[in-house]
Amino acid sequence: MKKPIFALFCFCYVTTALAQDNQEDSLSIGLEMQGSQSNSTTPLWLNANKYGLSSLSASNGYLRAMAEYDKNLFNKELLVKLGADLVLPIGYKSLGYRSNYTRNFIIQQAYLEADWKYGVLTVGAKQQPMELKNNELSSGSQTLGINASPVPQVRLGLNRYWNVPYTKEWLSFKGHIAYGMMVDASWETAVAKGSVYKHNRYTRYHEKAGYLRIGNEEKFPLSLTLGLEMGGQFGGTVYNWIGTDENGWNGGNKRFASNFKSYFNVFTGTGADKGEDIYSNAEGNILGSWVARLNWNDENIEVGAYFDHFFEDHSSMFFLDYDGYGSGDEWNTKKDNRYFRYDMKDALVGIDVKLKKFRYVNQAVVEYMNTRYQCGPIYHDHTQSVGTHICGRDNYYNHSQFPGWQHWGQVMGNPLYTSPIYNSNGSIYVRNNRFKAWHFALAGDPVDGLHYRAKLTWEKGYGTYDKPFYHPLSTTSLLVEGSYTFPATSVFNRFAVTLAYGADFGDLLGDNSGAQLTVRYQIK
């Protein structure tokens, strides 16, 4: 414990000295302390959508130091950023499924970023915001959310909309592509120790996204944005793997390919993993979301209606799958021009409003989310005896060979999918991915320096197709939070204080209530 404390102290001392001495370049520094106390498990909205910096322990807290150094080069055409974000949990316990923050010392962010014109190259772990949703009030994106710790990666993107030539600025595009490696092997090994549940090491990570915006808000306030967000996991080694490979071997450890071809396959959604034999789909765990937003933005109000449809394979991505296989010896041979069409029943739909000239309530969000369909409950693939290829039971966020769409126990998408960190049996498994939910939130700035937000979420969970709940389980989760930033003329200038109360009611997450206090000191 002494080494992390010493490292945090040195980091604070050096960055504070730089902030005082450097006048030409930009250096921002933040020091933060947080403490939470609950009667049982930390309530949902005191834990979720914090980029993984949270704990389910009844008593938890941390000390945090953040710094970002910006320097302009080549006549200010190139902006270079260097960032670090170090966290020391208070009262850390040994690794386990309910341990305090899962680690005794956390490198939350560490990155080098180069920003030139429209292109941005980021190397390292950096918290990236959601697209097309209100990051403060939304329940979260289904693919590229803000619920889990950032994955170290190399990311290249157009972070600002680029106007497509010859469209008179009525058509613009932004997007990114990234490859990285998941670094939660120590947590996965600890929770699965002594159990039969699978866990992974050195799993490679991939994400990509593209957004096409139709409209020019400088000339007319209405715009439509259509996008695709995708993620993938591949490579690494899985332990306690249960399956049969081409040699008939069953169980044990299994190493997946991570060569150049694997990086290409996960980008294109092609290839196959060893052991998938006749039911090969694509290499790795491939998933994503179709997203869209219709937006009205004038001088008084901004209103957006948005859509987020999650998919795990081609059937839910294109709502269509091939169903023309033969029979007998040709049961797995494509014979006829026949397809099976799927309904578009699973989606997150929402509306958010920003009132630009009314401070008491200036933001509001309403969302409805349904994930119960998952291409239907019948079966996943056709067989020699069952000829119809329906390809249902998609099992969102879970995977037969990889750890699923989670990092350090928190799902990397929407936190209404119950994260593995809630499991008490050592299983790295999303036990509730079939649910319906309503989510309401609002925020305002009633007086100078004072900001508040409130959330209310109702969810009814059905478990998974493979392991359904005996009876559906429901929960109601709420958050009331107020933040005050002291004015520059105050003796406490540069300080901000946030006090939050959260609670869960119901049998899905249990009856929990607690409070959270955060004190932040900001330089520049």
Short mmCIF file of C-alpha atoms in Angstrom, two decimals:
data_model
loop_
_atom_site.label_atom_id
_atom_site.label_comp_id
_atom_site.label_asym_id
_atom_site.label_seq_id
_atom_site.Cartn_x
_atom_site.Cartn_y
_atom_site.Cartn_z
CA MET A 1 0.00 0.00 0.00
CA LYS A 2 2.93 2.38 0.64
CA LYS A 3 4.08 2.34 -3.00
CA PRO A 4 0.69 3.46 -4.44
CA ILE A 5 0.47 6.26 -1.85
CA PHE A 6 4.01 7.41 -2.69
CA ALA A 7 3.26 7.32 -6.45
CA LEU A 8 0.09 9.35 -5.99
CA PHE A 9 1.93 11.90 -3.82
CA CYS A 10 4.73 12.33 -6.40
CA PHE A 11 2.20 12.69 -9.21
CA CYS A 12 0.32 15.44 -7.33
CA TYR A 13 3.55 17.28 -6.42
CA VAL A 14 5.02 17.27 -9.94
CA THR A 15 1.81 18.28 -11.72
CA THR A 16 1.11 21.07 -9.20
CA ALA A 17 4.60 22.46 -9.75
CA LEU A 18 4.12 22.38 -13.52
CA ALA A 19 0.79 24.15 -13.20
CA GLN A 20 2.41 27.00 -11.28
CA ASP A 21 5.52 27.36 -13.46
CA ASN A 22 4.19 26.82 -16.96
CA GLN A 23 2.54 29.84 -18.54
CA GLU A 24 2.61 29.13 -22.29
CA ASP A 25 1.09 25.67 -22.52
CA SER A 26 -2.13 24.45 -20.97
CA LEU A 27 -2.08 22.20 -17.91
CA SER A 28 -5.21 21.24 -16.02
CA ILE A 29 -5.09 19.38 -12.73
CA GLY A 30 -7.84 17.86 -10.65
CA LEU A 31 -7.66 16.35 -7.17
CA GLU A 32 -10.67 14.40 -6.00
CA MET A 33 -11.82 12.53 -2.90
CA GLN A 34 -14.95 10.40 -2.76
CA GLY A 35 -16.65 8.37 -0.06
CA SER A 36 -19.78 6.20 -0.22
CA GLN A 37 -21.80 4.52 2.49
CA SER A 38 -24.72 2.16 1.87
CA ASN A 39 -26.82 -0.16 3.99
CA SER A 40 -25.89 -3.11 1.74
CA THR A 41 -24.81 -3.07 -1.91
CA THR A 42 -24.07 0.29 -3.50
CA PRO A 43 -27.25 1.45 -5.30
CA LEU A 44 -27.27 1.25 -9.10
CA TRP A 45 -26.92 4.94 -9.95
CA LEU A 46 -24.15 5.50 -7.38
CA ASN A 47 -22.23 2.72 -9.13
CA ALA A 48 -23.12 2.81 -12.85
CA ASN A 49 -21.90 4.95 -15.77
CA LYS A 50 -18.75 6.10 -13.97
CA TYR A 51 -16.26 4.52 -16.39
CA GLY A 52 -15.81 1.63 -13.95
CA LEU A 53 -14.61 3.85 -11.10
CA SER A 54 -17.06 2.48 -8.55
CA SER A 55 -17.57 -0.30 -6.05
CA LEU A 56 -20.45 -2.41 -4.76
CA SER A 57 -18.98 -2.52 -1.24
CA ALA A 58 -21.20 -0.97 1.42
CA SER A 59 -18.34 1.33 2.45
CA ASN A 60 -15.97 2.53 -0.23
CA GLY A 61 -13.99 5.56 -1.30
CA TYR A 62 -10.94 6.78 -3.14
CA LEU A 63 -8.32 9.50 -3.59
CA ARG A 64 -7.80 10.62 -7.18
CA ALA A 65 -5.34 12.82 -9.06
CA MET A 66 -5.86 13.85 -12.68
CA ALA A 67 -3.70 15.91 -15.02
CA GLU A 68 -3.77 16.79 -18.71
CA TYR A 69 -0.98 18.72 -20.43
CA ASP A 70 -1.71 20.34 -23.82
CA LYS A 71 0.92 21.73 -26.19
CA ASN A 72 0.44 23.34 -29.61
CA LEU A 73 3.05 22.59 -32.28
CA PHE A 74 3.71 23.60 -35.89
CA ASN A 75 2.00 26.98 -35.71
CA LYS A 76 -0.84 25.51 -33.66
CA GLU A 77 -1.83 23.06 -36.39
CA LEU A 78 -1.00 20.08 -34.16
CA LEU A 79 -2.32 19.78 -30.60
CA VAL A 80 -0.59 17.17 -28.41
CA LYS A 81 -2.17 16.03 -25.15
CA LEU A 82 -0.62 13.97 -22.39
CA GLY A 83 -3.01 12.75 -19.69
CA ALA A 84 -2.86 10.70 -16.52
CA ASP A 85 -5.52 9.77 -13.98
CA LEU A 86 -4.44 7.82 -10.88
CA VAL A 87 -6.77 6.47 -8.20
CA LEU A 88 -6.01 5.06 -4.75
CA PRO A 89 -8.99 3.16 -3.24
CA ILE A 90 -9.55 3.65 0.47
CA GLY A 91 -10.02 0.55 2.62
CA TYR A 92 -9.08 -1.81 -0.21
CA LYS A 93 -9.87 -5.49 0.40
CA SER A 94 -8.39 -8.57 -1.26
CA LEU A 95 -9.45 -9.27 -4.84
CA GLY A 96 -12.90 -10.74 -5.14
CA TYR A 97 -16.27 -10.17 -6.72
CA ARG A 98 -17.28 -7.55 -4.13
CA SER A 99 -13.84 -6.12 -3.41
CA ASN A 100 -13.39 -2.37 -3.19
CA TYR A 101 -12.80 -1.16 -6.79
CA THR A 102 -11.31 -4.60 -7.78
CA ARG A 103 -7.72 -3.21 -7.53
CA ASN A 104 -5.51 -1.69 -4.85
CA PHE A 105 -4.19 0.97 -7.26
CA ILE A 106 -5.97 2.09 -10.42
CA ILE A 107 -4.54 3.72 -13.51
CA GLN A 108 -7.90 5.02 -14.66
CA GLN A 109 -6.47 6.93 -17.62
CA ALA A 110 -3.03 7.24 -19.20
CA TYR A 111 -2.80 8.46 -22.77
CA LEU A 112 -0.94 10.39 -25.43
CA GLU A 113 -3.09 12.13 -28.03
CA ALA A 114 -2.25 13.95 -31.25
CA ASP A 115 -4.97 16.14 -32.80
CA TRP A 116 -4.33 17.40 -36.34
CA LYS A 117 -7.13 19.05 -38.33
CA TYR A 118 -9.96 16.47 -38.26
CA GLY A 119 -7.85 13.44 -37.32
CA VAL A 120 -7.09 12.37 -33.76
CA LEU A 121 -4.69 9.58 -32.74
CA THR A 122 -4.99 8.34 -29.14
CA VAL A 123 -2.63 5.82 -27.58
CA GLY A 124 -3.49 4.45 -24.14
CA ALA A 125 -6.57 4.34 -21.91
CA LYS A 126 -8.86 7.35 -22.13
CA GLN A 127 -12.48 7.87 -21.11
CA GLN A 128 -14.50 8.43 -24.28
CA PRO A 129 -18.02 9.92 -24.15
CA MET A 130 -21.13 8.38 -25.71
CA GLU A 131 -22.37 9.61 -29.07
CA LEU A 132 -25.94 10.76 -29.82
CA LYS A 133 -27.05 10.58 -26.14
CA ASN A 134 -26.99 12.79 -23.06
CA ASN A 135 -23.93 11.54 -21.15
CA GLU A 136 -25.17 12.91 -17.83
CA LEU A 137 -28.77 11.67 -17.91
CA SER A 138 -29.13 8.74 -20.33
CA SER A 139 -29.18 5.16 -19.03
CA GLY A 140 -26.34 4.43 -21.47
CA SER A 141 -25.45 3.16 -24.94
CA GLN A 142 -25.78 -0.56 -25.62
CA THR A 143 -22.40 -1.06 -27.35
CA LEU A 144 -19.97 1.80 -26.64
CA GLY A 145 -21.09 2.95 -23.22
CA ILE A 146 -19.49 4.74 -20.25
CA ASN A 147 -20.08 2.07 -17.60
CA ALA A 148 -16.75 0.18 -17.60
CA SER A 149 -13.09 1.09 -17.20
CA PRO A 150 -11.53 2.26 -20.49
CA VAL A 151 -9.61 -0.39 -22.41
CA PRO A 152 -5.98 0.52 -23.33
CA GLN A 153 -5.94 0.88 -27.11
CA VAL A 154 -4.63 2.62 -30.20
CA ARG A 155 -7.48 4.68 -31.60
CA LEU A 156 -7.58 6.66 -34.85
CA GLY A 157 -10.60 8.75 -35.65
CA LEU A 158 -12.37 11.75 -37.07
CA ASN A 159 -13.57 13.23 -33.78
CA ARG A 160 -15.22 16.22 -35.47
CA TYR A 161 -17.71 16.05 -38.30
CA TRP A 162 -16.01 16.33 -41.69
CA ASN A 163 -18.10 17.88 -44.45
CA VAL A 164 -18.42 15.61 -47.47
CA PRO A 165 -17.26 17.49 -50.59
CA TYR A 166 -19.85 18.80 -53.07
CA THR A 167 -22.71 18.56 -50.55
CA LYS A 168 -22.63 22.25 -49.52
CA GLU A 169 -22.09 21.14 -45.89
CA TRP A 170 -25.42 19.29 -45.78
CA LEU A 171 -23.70 15.93 -45.42
CA SER A 172 -20.93 15.23 -42.87
CA PHE A 173 -19.19 12.23 -41.34
CA LYS A 174 -17.25 11.24 -38.23
CA GLY A 175 -15.98 7.91 -36.91
CA HIS A 176 -13.08 5.95 -35.47
CA ILE A 177 -11.34 2.58 -35.37
CA ALA A 178 -9.38 1.13 -32.43
CA TYR A 179 -7.49 -1.99 -31.34
CA GLY A 180 -6.39 -2.73 -27.79
CA MET A 181 -6.08 -5.31 -25.04
CA MET A 182 -8.27 -5.96 -22.01
CA VAL A 183 -6.28 -5.74 -18.76
CA ASP A 184 -8.67 -7.26 -16.22
CA ALA A 185 -7.08 -10.74 -16.12
CA SER A 186 -6.18 -10.41 -12.42
CA TRP A 187 -9.82 -9.75 -11.50
CA GLU A 188 -11.13 -12.54 -13.74
CA THR A 189 -8.63 -15.03 -12.26
CA ALA A 190 -9.49 -14.00 -8.70
CA VAL A 191 -13.27 -14.32 -9.01
CA ALA A 192 -13.06 -17.62 -10.93
CA LYS A 193 -10.43 -19.16 -8.63
CA GLY A 194 -11.60 -22.50 -7.32
CA SER A 195 -14.68 -22.53 -9.55
CA VAL A 196 -15.51 -24.20 -12.85
CA TYR A 197 -16.27 -20.92 -14.58
CA LYS A 198 -14.25 -19.75 -17.57
CA HIS A 199 -12.04 -16.67 -17.52
CA ASN A 200 -9.65 -15.07 -19.97
CA ARG A 201 -6.20 -13.50 -20.18
CA TYR A 202 -4.77 -11.11 -22.76
CA THR A 203 -8.03 -10.83 -24.68
CA ARG A 204 -7.65 -8.46 -27.63
CA TYR A 205 -10.16 -5.69 -28.12
CA HIS A 206 -11.57 -3.94 -31.18
CA GLU A 207 -14.10 -1.20 -31.73
CA LYS A 208 -15.19 0.96 -34.64
CA ALA A 209 -17.95 3.44 -35.32
CA GLY A 210 -19.21 5.71 -38.07
CA TYR A 211 -21.86 8.44 -38.04
CA LEU A 212 -23.40 10.14 -41.09
CA ARG A 213 -25.14 13.44 -40.39
CA ILE A 214 -27.68 14.84 -42.84
CA GLY A 215 -28.39 18.52 -42.34
CA ASN A 216 -26.72 21.86 -41.68
CA GLU A 217 -27.87 23.37 -38.38
CA GLU A 218 -26.32 26.75 -39.24
CA LYS A 219 -28.85 27.07 -42.07
CA PHE A 220 -31.76 24.96 -40.74
CA PRO A 221 -32.16 23.54 -37.19
CA LEU A 222 -33.21 20.01 -38.18
CA SER A 223 -30.68 17.18 -38.71
CA LEU A 224 -30.66 13.40 -38.91
CA THR A 225 -27.68 11.27 -37.84
CA LEU A 226 -27.38 7.59 -38.75
CA GLY A 227 -24.62 5.46 -37.25
CA LEU A 228 -23.12 2.05 -36.67
CA GLU A 229 -21.16 1.15 -33.52
CA MET A 230 -19.34 -2.19 -33.31
CA GLY A 231 -17.09 -3.98 -30.84
CA GLY A 232 -15.15 -7.22 -30.74
CA GLN A 233 -13.06 -9.49 -28.53
CA PHE A 234 -10.53 -12.00 -29.88
CA GLY A 235 -7.21 -13.68 -29.12
CA GLY A 236 -5.82 -14.41 -25.68
CA THR A 237 -6.31 -17.55 -23.63
CA VAL A 238 -9.47 -18.89 -22.02
CA TYR A 239 -9.20 -21.00 -18.86
CA ASN A 240 -11.74 -23.61 -17.73
CA TRP A 241 -13.01 -23.67 -21.30
CA ILE A 242 -15.80 -26.17 -21.84
CA GLY A 243 -16.04 -27.32 -25.43
CA THR A 244 -14.81 -29.81 -28.00
CA ASP A 245 -12.24 -29.03 -30.65
CA GLU A 246 -11.54 -30.78 -33.97
CA ASN A 247 -9.50 -33.46 -32.15
CA GLY A 248 -12.26 -34.34 -29.72
CA TRP A 249 -10.51 -32.66 -26.77
CA ASN A 250 -12.91 -31.38 -24.12
CA GLY A 251 -12.24 -28.83 -21.37
CA GLY A 252 -9.12 -27.15 -20.02
CA ASN A 253 -7.31 -24.12 -21.43
CA LYS A 254 -7.60 -22.83 -24.97
CA ARG A 255 -5.47 -20.25 -26.77
CA PHE A 256 -6.99 -18.21 -29.56
CA ALA A 257 -5.19 -16.76 -32.54
CA SER A 258 -4.04 -13.14 -32.41
CA ASN A 259 -2.08 -12.79 -35.66
CA PHE A 260 -2.56 -10.26 -38.47
CA LYS A 261 -5.34 -12.36 -39.99
CA SER A 262 -7.23 -12.27 -36.69
CA TYR A 263 -7.06 -8.46 -36.61
CA PHE A 264 -8.43 -8.40 -40.17
CA ASN A 265 -11.17 -10.93 -39.42
CA VAL A 266 -12.48 -9.06 -36.38
CA PHE A 267 -12.57 -5.85 -38.44
CA THR A 268 -14.56 -7.44 -41.28
CA GLY A 269 -16.61 -9.86 -39.14
CA THR A 270 -15.26 -12.92 -40.99
CA GLY A 271 -13.23 -16.03 -40.16
CA ALA A 272 -13.98 -18.51 -37.38
CA ASP A 273 -12.64 -19.71 -34.03
CA LYS A 274 -11.21 -23.21 -33.60
CA GLY A 275 -13.79 -25.64 -32.27
CA GLU A 276 -16.78 -24.02 -33.99
CA ASP A 277 -16.70 -26.72 -36.72
CA ILE A 278 -19.86 -26.72 -38.86
CA TYR A 279 -21.42 -23.84 -36.95
CA SER A 280 -18.59 -21.39 -37.53
CA ASN A 281 -19.83 -17.82 -37.46
CA ALA A 282 -17.05 -15.21 -37.20
CA GLU A 283 -13.75 -15.02 -35.38
CA GLY A 284 -14.06 -13.66 -31.87
CA ASN A 285 -17.03 -12.07 -30.13
CA ILE A 286 -18.58 -9.60 -32.58
CA LEU A 287 -21.43 -7.27 -31.59
CA GLY A 288 -22.74 -3.79 -32.22
CA SER A 289 -25.61 -1.32 -32.51
CA TRP A 290 -27.46 0.54 -35.20
CA VAL A 291 -27.96 4.06 -33.83
CA ALA A 292 -29.83 7.11 -35.06
CA ARG A 293 -30.82 10.57 -33.84
CA LEU A 294 -33.30 13.10 -35.22
CA ASN A 295 -32.39 16.49 -33.78
CA TRP A 296 -33.95 19.97 -33.66
CA ASN A 297 -31.59 22.68 -32.38
CA ASP A 298 -32.52 26.38 -32.34
CA GLU A 299 -31.65 29.31 -30.08
CA ASN A 300 -34.17 28.34 -27.40
CA ILE A 301 -34.41 24.56 -27.34
CA GLU A 302 -32.73 21.37 -28.48
CA VAL A 303 -34.88 18.25 -28.82
CA GLY A 304 -33.60 14.87 -29.95
CA ALA A 305 -35.28 11.54 -30.60
CA TYR A 306 -32.83 8.63 -30.73
CA PHE A 307 -32.71 4.91 -31.38
CA ASP A 308 -30.21 2.18 -30.40
CA HIS A 309 -30.70 -1.39 -31.68
CA PHE A 310 -28.22 -3.94 -30.34
CA PHE A 311 -27.12 -7.04 -32.27
CA GLU A 312 -24.90 -10.07 -31.59
CA ASP A 313 -24.78 -11.59 -35.07
CA HIS A 314 -26.00 -11.21 -38.65
CA SER A 315 -29.56 -12.26 -37.84
CA SER A 316 -30.21 -9.32 -35.52
CA MET A 317 -27.92 -6.98 -37.47
CA PHE A 318 -29.74 -7.34 -40.80
CA PHE A 319 -33.05 -8.81 -39.51
CA LEU A 320 -32.58 -11.56 -42.08
CA ASP A 321 -30.87 -14.96 -42.21
CA TYR A 322 -30.47 -17.71 -44.79
CA ASP A 323 -32.95 -20.57 -44.38
CA GLY A 324 -32.63 -22.63 -47.56
CA TYR A 325 -30.67 -25.68 -46.41
CA GLY A 326 -31.34 -29.13 -47.81
CA SER A 327 -32.25 -32.35 -46.02
CA GLY A 328 -30.68 -35.74 -45.36
CA ASP A 329 -27.00 -35.77 -46.26
CA GLU A 330 -27.43 -32.23 -47.57
CA TRP A 331 -28.85 -30.86 -44.30
CA ASN A 332 -26.02 -28.28 -44.09
CA THR A 333 -25.82 -27.47 -47.81
CA LYS A 334 -27.36 -24.32 -49.20
CA LYS A 335 -29.99 -25.41 -51.74
CA ASP A 336 -32.86 -22.94 -52.01
CA ASN A 337 -33.28 -19.18 -52.21
CA ARG A 338 -35.12 -18.87 -48.91
CA TYR A 339 -34.63 -16.52 -45.94
CA PHE A 340 -36.04 -16.05 -42.46
CA ARG A 341 -37.06 -12.51 -41.48
CA TYR A 342 -36.75 -11.28 -37.89
CA ASP A 343 -38.79 -8.61 -36.16
CA MET A 344 -37.21 -5.41 -34.86
CA LYS A 345 -38.45 -5.73 -31.30
CA ASP A 346 -35.29 -5.04 -29.28
CA ALA A 347 -34.19 -1.42 -28.99
CA LEU A 348 -33.51 1.53 -26.74
CA VAL A 349 -35.61 4.53 -27.80
CA GLY A 350 -35.46 7.90 -26.13
CA ILE A 351 -36.16 11.62 -26.20
CA ASP A 352 -34.01 14.28 -24.62
CA VAL A 353 -34.70 17.99 -24.25
CA LYS A 354 -32.41 20.96 -23.46
CA LEU A 355 -34.02 24.28 -22.55
CA LYS A 356 -31.38 26.93 -23.19
CA LYS A 357 -33.07 29.85 -21.44
CA PHE A 358 -34.72 28.16 -18.46
CA ARG A 359 -32.33 27.28 -15.67
CA TYR A 360 -34.49 25.53 -13.07
CA VAL A 361 -35.11 22.46 -15.24
CA ASN A 362 -32.99 22.72 -18.37
CA GLN A 363 -32.47 19.06 -19.32
CA ALA A 364 -34.79 16.05 -19.41
CA VAL A 365 -34.58 12.48 -20.74
CA VAL A 366 -37.18 9.73 -21.22
CA GLU A 367 -36.12 6.27 -22.45
CA TYR A 368 -37.75 2.90 -23.02
CA MET A 369 -35.66 -0.23 -23.50
CA ASN A 370 -36.61 -3.78 -24.50
CA THR A 371 -34.17 -6.69 -24.95
CA ARG A 372 -36.49 -9.70 -24.51
CA TYR A 373 -36.72 -10.87 -28.13
CA GLN A 374 -33.09 -11.64 -29.10
CA CYS A 375 -34.27 -13.20 -32.41
CA GLY A 376 -36.66 -15.52 -30.60
CA PRO A 377 -36.52 -18.33 -28.02
CA ILE A 378 -36.47 -21.38 -30.29
CA TYR A 379 -32.90 -22.54 -30.94
CA HIS A 380 -29.64 -21.17 -32.28
CA ASP A 381 -28.87 -23.33 -35.34
CA HIS A 382 -30.46 -25.91 -37.61
CA THR A 383 -29.52 -29.59 -37.21
CA GLN A 384 -29.94 -32.83 -39.15
CA SER A 385 -33.31 -33.36 -37.47
CA VAL A 386 -34.40 -29.69 -37.34
CA GLY A 387 -34.08 -28.23 -40.82
CA THR A 388 -35.42 -24.70 -40.29
CA HIS A 389 -32.60 -22.24 -39.56
CA ILE A 390 -34.21 -19.76 -37.15
CA CYS A 391 -31.00 -18.80 -35.31
CA GLY A 392 -32.51 -17.35 -32.13
CA ARG A 393 -31.43 -17.22 -28.47
CA ASP A 394 -28.74 -14.60 -29.07
CA ASN A 395 -27.73 -14.17 -25.38
CA TYR A 396 -26.75 -10.50 -25.39
CA TYR A 397 -23.38 -9.53 -23.82
CA ASN A 398 -22.48 -13.20 -23.19
CA HIS A 399 -20.33 -15.47 -25.34
CA SER A 400 -19.58 -19.18 -25.41
CA GLN A 401 -15.79 -18.71 -25.42
CA PHE A 402 -14.93 -15.12 -24.46
CA PRO A 403 -15.68 -13.29 -21.19
CA GLY A 404 -18.53 -11.34 -22.71
CA TRP A 405 -18.96 -7.61 -23.19
CA GLN A 406 -17.50 -6.58 -19.82
CA HIS A 407 -14.26 -5.17 -18.37
CA TRP A 408 -13.29 -5.47 -14.69
CA GLY A 409 -16.74 -6.91 -13.98
CA GLN A 410 -18.73 -4.01 -15.40
CA VAL A 411 -20.60 -4.33 -18.70
CA MET A 412 -19.13 -2.07 -21.39
CA GLY A 413 -22.55 -1.02 -22.62
CA ASN A 414 -25.78 -0.19 -20.80
CA PRO A 415 -25.72 -0.93 -17.03
CA LEU A 416 -29.32 -2.17 -17.01
CA TYR A 417 -27.76 -5.41 -18.22
CA THR A 418 -26.77 -6.84 -14.82
CA SER A 419 -22.97 -6.70 -14.66
CA PRO A 420 -20.92 -9.79 -13.65
CA ILE A 421 -19.62 -7.89 -10.62
CA TYR A 422 -23.03 -8.52 -9.04
CA ASN A 423 -22.53 -12.32 -9.21
CA SER A 424 -21.51 -14.08 -6.00
CA ASN A 425 -20.57 -17.48 -7.45
CA GLY A 426 -17.45 -16.65 -9.46
CA SER A 427 -19.26 -16.61 -12.80
CA ILE A 428 -18.24 -13.94 -15.30
CA TYR A 429 -21.67 -13.96 -16.88
CA VAL A 430 -24.44 -11.43 -17.47
CA ARG A 431 -27.26 -13.21 -15.67
CA ASN A 432 -29.96 -10.73 -16.72
CA ASN A 433 -29.94 -9.66 -20.36
CA ARG A 434 -33.65 -10.04 -21.16
CA PHE A 435 -35.59 -7.13 -19.69
CA LYS A 436 -37.80 -4.15 -20.30
CA ALA A 437 -37.20 -0.80 -18.62
CA TRP A 438 -38.34 2.80 -18.35
CA HIS A 439 -35.85 5.52 -17.50
CA PHE A 440 -36.55 9.15 -16.56
CA ALA A 441 -34.02 11.88 -15.73
CA LEU A 442 -33.80 15.65 -15.42
CA ALA A 443 -31.24 18.29 -14.49
CA GLY A 444 -31.03 22.01 -13.82
CA ASP A 445 -29.00 24.97 -12.55
CA PRO A 446 -31.35 26.92 -10.26
CA VAL A 447 -28.69 29.36 -8.95
CA ASP A 448 -25.15 30.22 -9.95
CA GLY A 449 -22.76 27.40 -9.10
CA LEU A 450 -25.49 24.92 -8.16
CA HIS A 451 -26.29 22.00 -10.46
CA TYR A 452 -28.58 19.07 -9.78
CA ARG A 453 -29.75 15.93 -11.52
CA ALA A 454 -32.27 13.21 -10.73
CA LYS A 455 -32.86 9.76 -12.21
CA LEU A 456 -35.67 7.23 -11.83
CA THR A 457 -35.48 3.81 -13.51
CA TRP A 458 -37.88 0.87 -13.46
CA GLU A 459 -36.68 -2.48 -14.81
CA LYS A 460 -38.29 -5.93 -15.06
CA GLY A 461 -35.76 -8.70 -15.72
CA TYR A 462 -36.34 -12.20 -17.07
CA GLY A 463 -32.78 -13.59 -16.81
CA THR A 464 -31.44 -15.21 -19.98
CA TYR A 465 -32.90 -17.75 -22.39
CA ASP A 466 -30.46 -20.37 -21.09
CA LYS A 467 -31.02 -19.52 -17.41
CA PRO A 468 -34.35 -17.75 -17.02
CA PHE A 469 -35.52 -16.45 -13.66
CA TYR A 470 -38.17 -18.65 -12.06
CA HIS A 471 -40.28 -15.51 -11.73
CA PRO A 472 -39.49 -12.15 -13.38
CA LEU A 473 -37.54 -9.86 -11.04
CA SER A 474 -38.09 -6.12 -10.96
CA THR A 475 -36.31 -3.14 -9.45
CA THR A 476 -36.77 0.60 -9.15
CA SER A 477 -33.60 2.67 -8.89
CA LEU A 478 -33.34 6.37 -8.13
CA LEU A 479 -30.69 9.05 -7.81
CA VAL A 480 -30.86 12.58 -6.42
CA GLU A 481 -27.62 14.54 -6.75
CA GLY A 482 -26.55 18.12 -6.16
CA SER A 483 -23.20 19.77 -7.01
CA TYR A 484 -21.95 23.17 -5.94
CA THR A 485 -18.93 24.91 -7.44
CA PHE A 486 -17.64 27.74 -5.26
CA PRO A 487 -17.27 31.13 -7.00
CA ALA A 488 -13.86 32.52 -7.94
CA THR A 489 -14.19 35.23 -5.28
CA SER A 490 -14.72 32.68 -2.50
CA VAL A 491 -11.99 31.45 -0.17
CA PHE A 492 -12.94 27.98 -1.46
CA ASN A 493 -12.48 28.89 -5.12
CA ARG A 494 -11.47 25.93 -7.32
CA PHE A 495 -13.43 23.61 -5.03
CA ALA A 496 -16.60 21.72 -5.99
CA VAL A 497 -18.70 19.50 -3.71
CA THR A 498 -21.19 16.85 -4.85
CA LEU A 499 -23.64 15.05 -2.58
CA ALA A 500 -25.76 12.22 -3.94
CA TYR A 501 -28.39 9.84 -2.58
CA GLY A 502 -29.26 6.61 -4.35
CA ALA A 503 -31.61 3.73 -3.68
CA ASP A 504 -32.83 0.45 -5.20
CA PHE A 505 -36.19 -1.16 -4.38
CA GLY A 506 -37.05 -4.67 -5.56
CA ASP A 507 -35.82 -8.22 -5.90
CA LEU A 508 -33.51 -7.84 -8.92
CA LEU A 509 -30.79 -5.80 -7.17
CA GLY A 510 -32.16 -5.95 -3.62
CA ASP A 511 -33.22 -3.11 -1.32
CA ASN A 512 -30.27 -0.73 -1.14
CA SER A 513 -29.85 2.87 -0.08
CA GLY A 514 -26.78 5.01 0.36
CA ALA A 515 -25.11 8.39 0.09
CA GLN A 516 -22.00 9.52 -1.75
CA LEU A 517 -19.87 12.61 -1.12
CA THR A 518 -17.32 13.88 -3.64
CA VAL A 519 -14.95 16.81 -3.11
CA ARG A 520 -12.96 18.08 -6.09
CA TYR A 521 -10.18 20.67 -6.39
CA GLN A 522 -9.48 21.97 -9.89
CA ILE A 523 -6.50 23.99 -11.16
CA LYS A 524 -7.20 25.60 -14.57
#
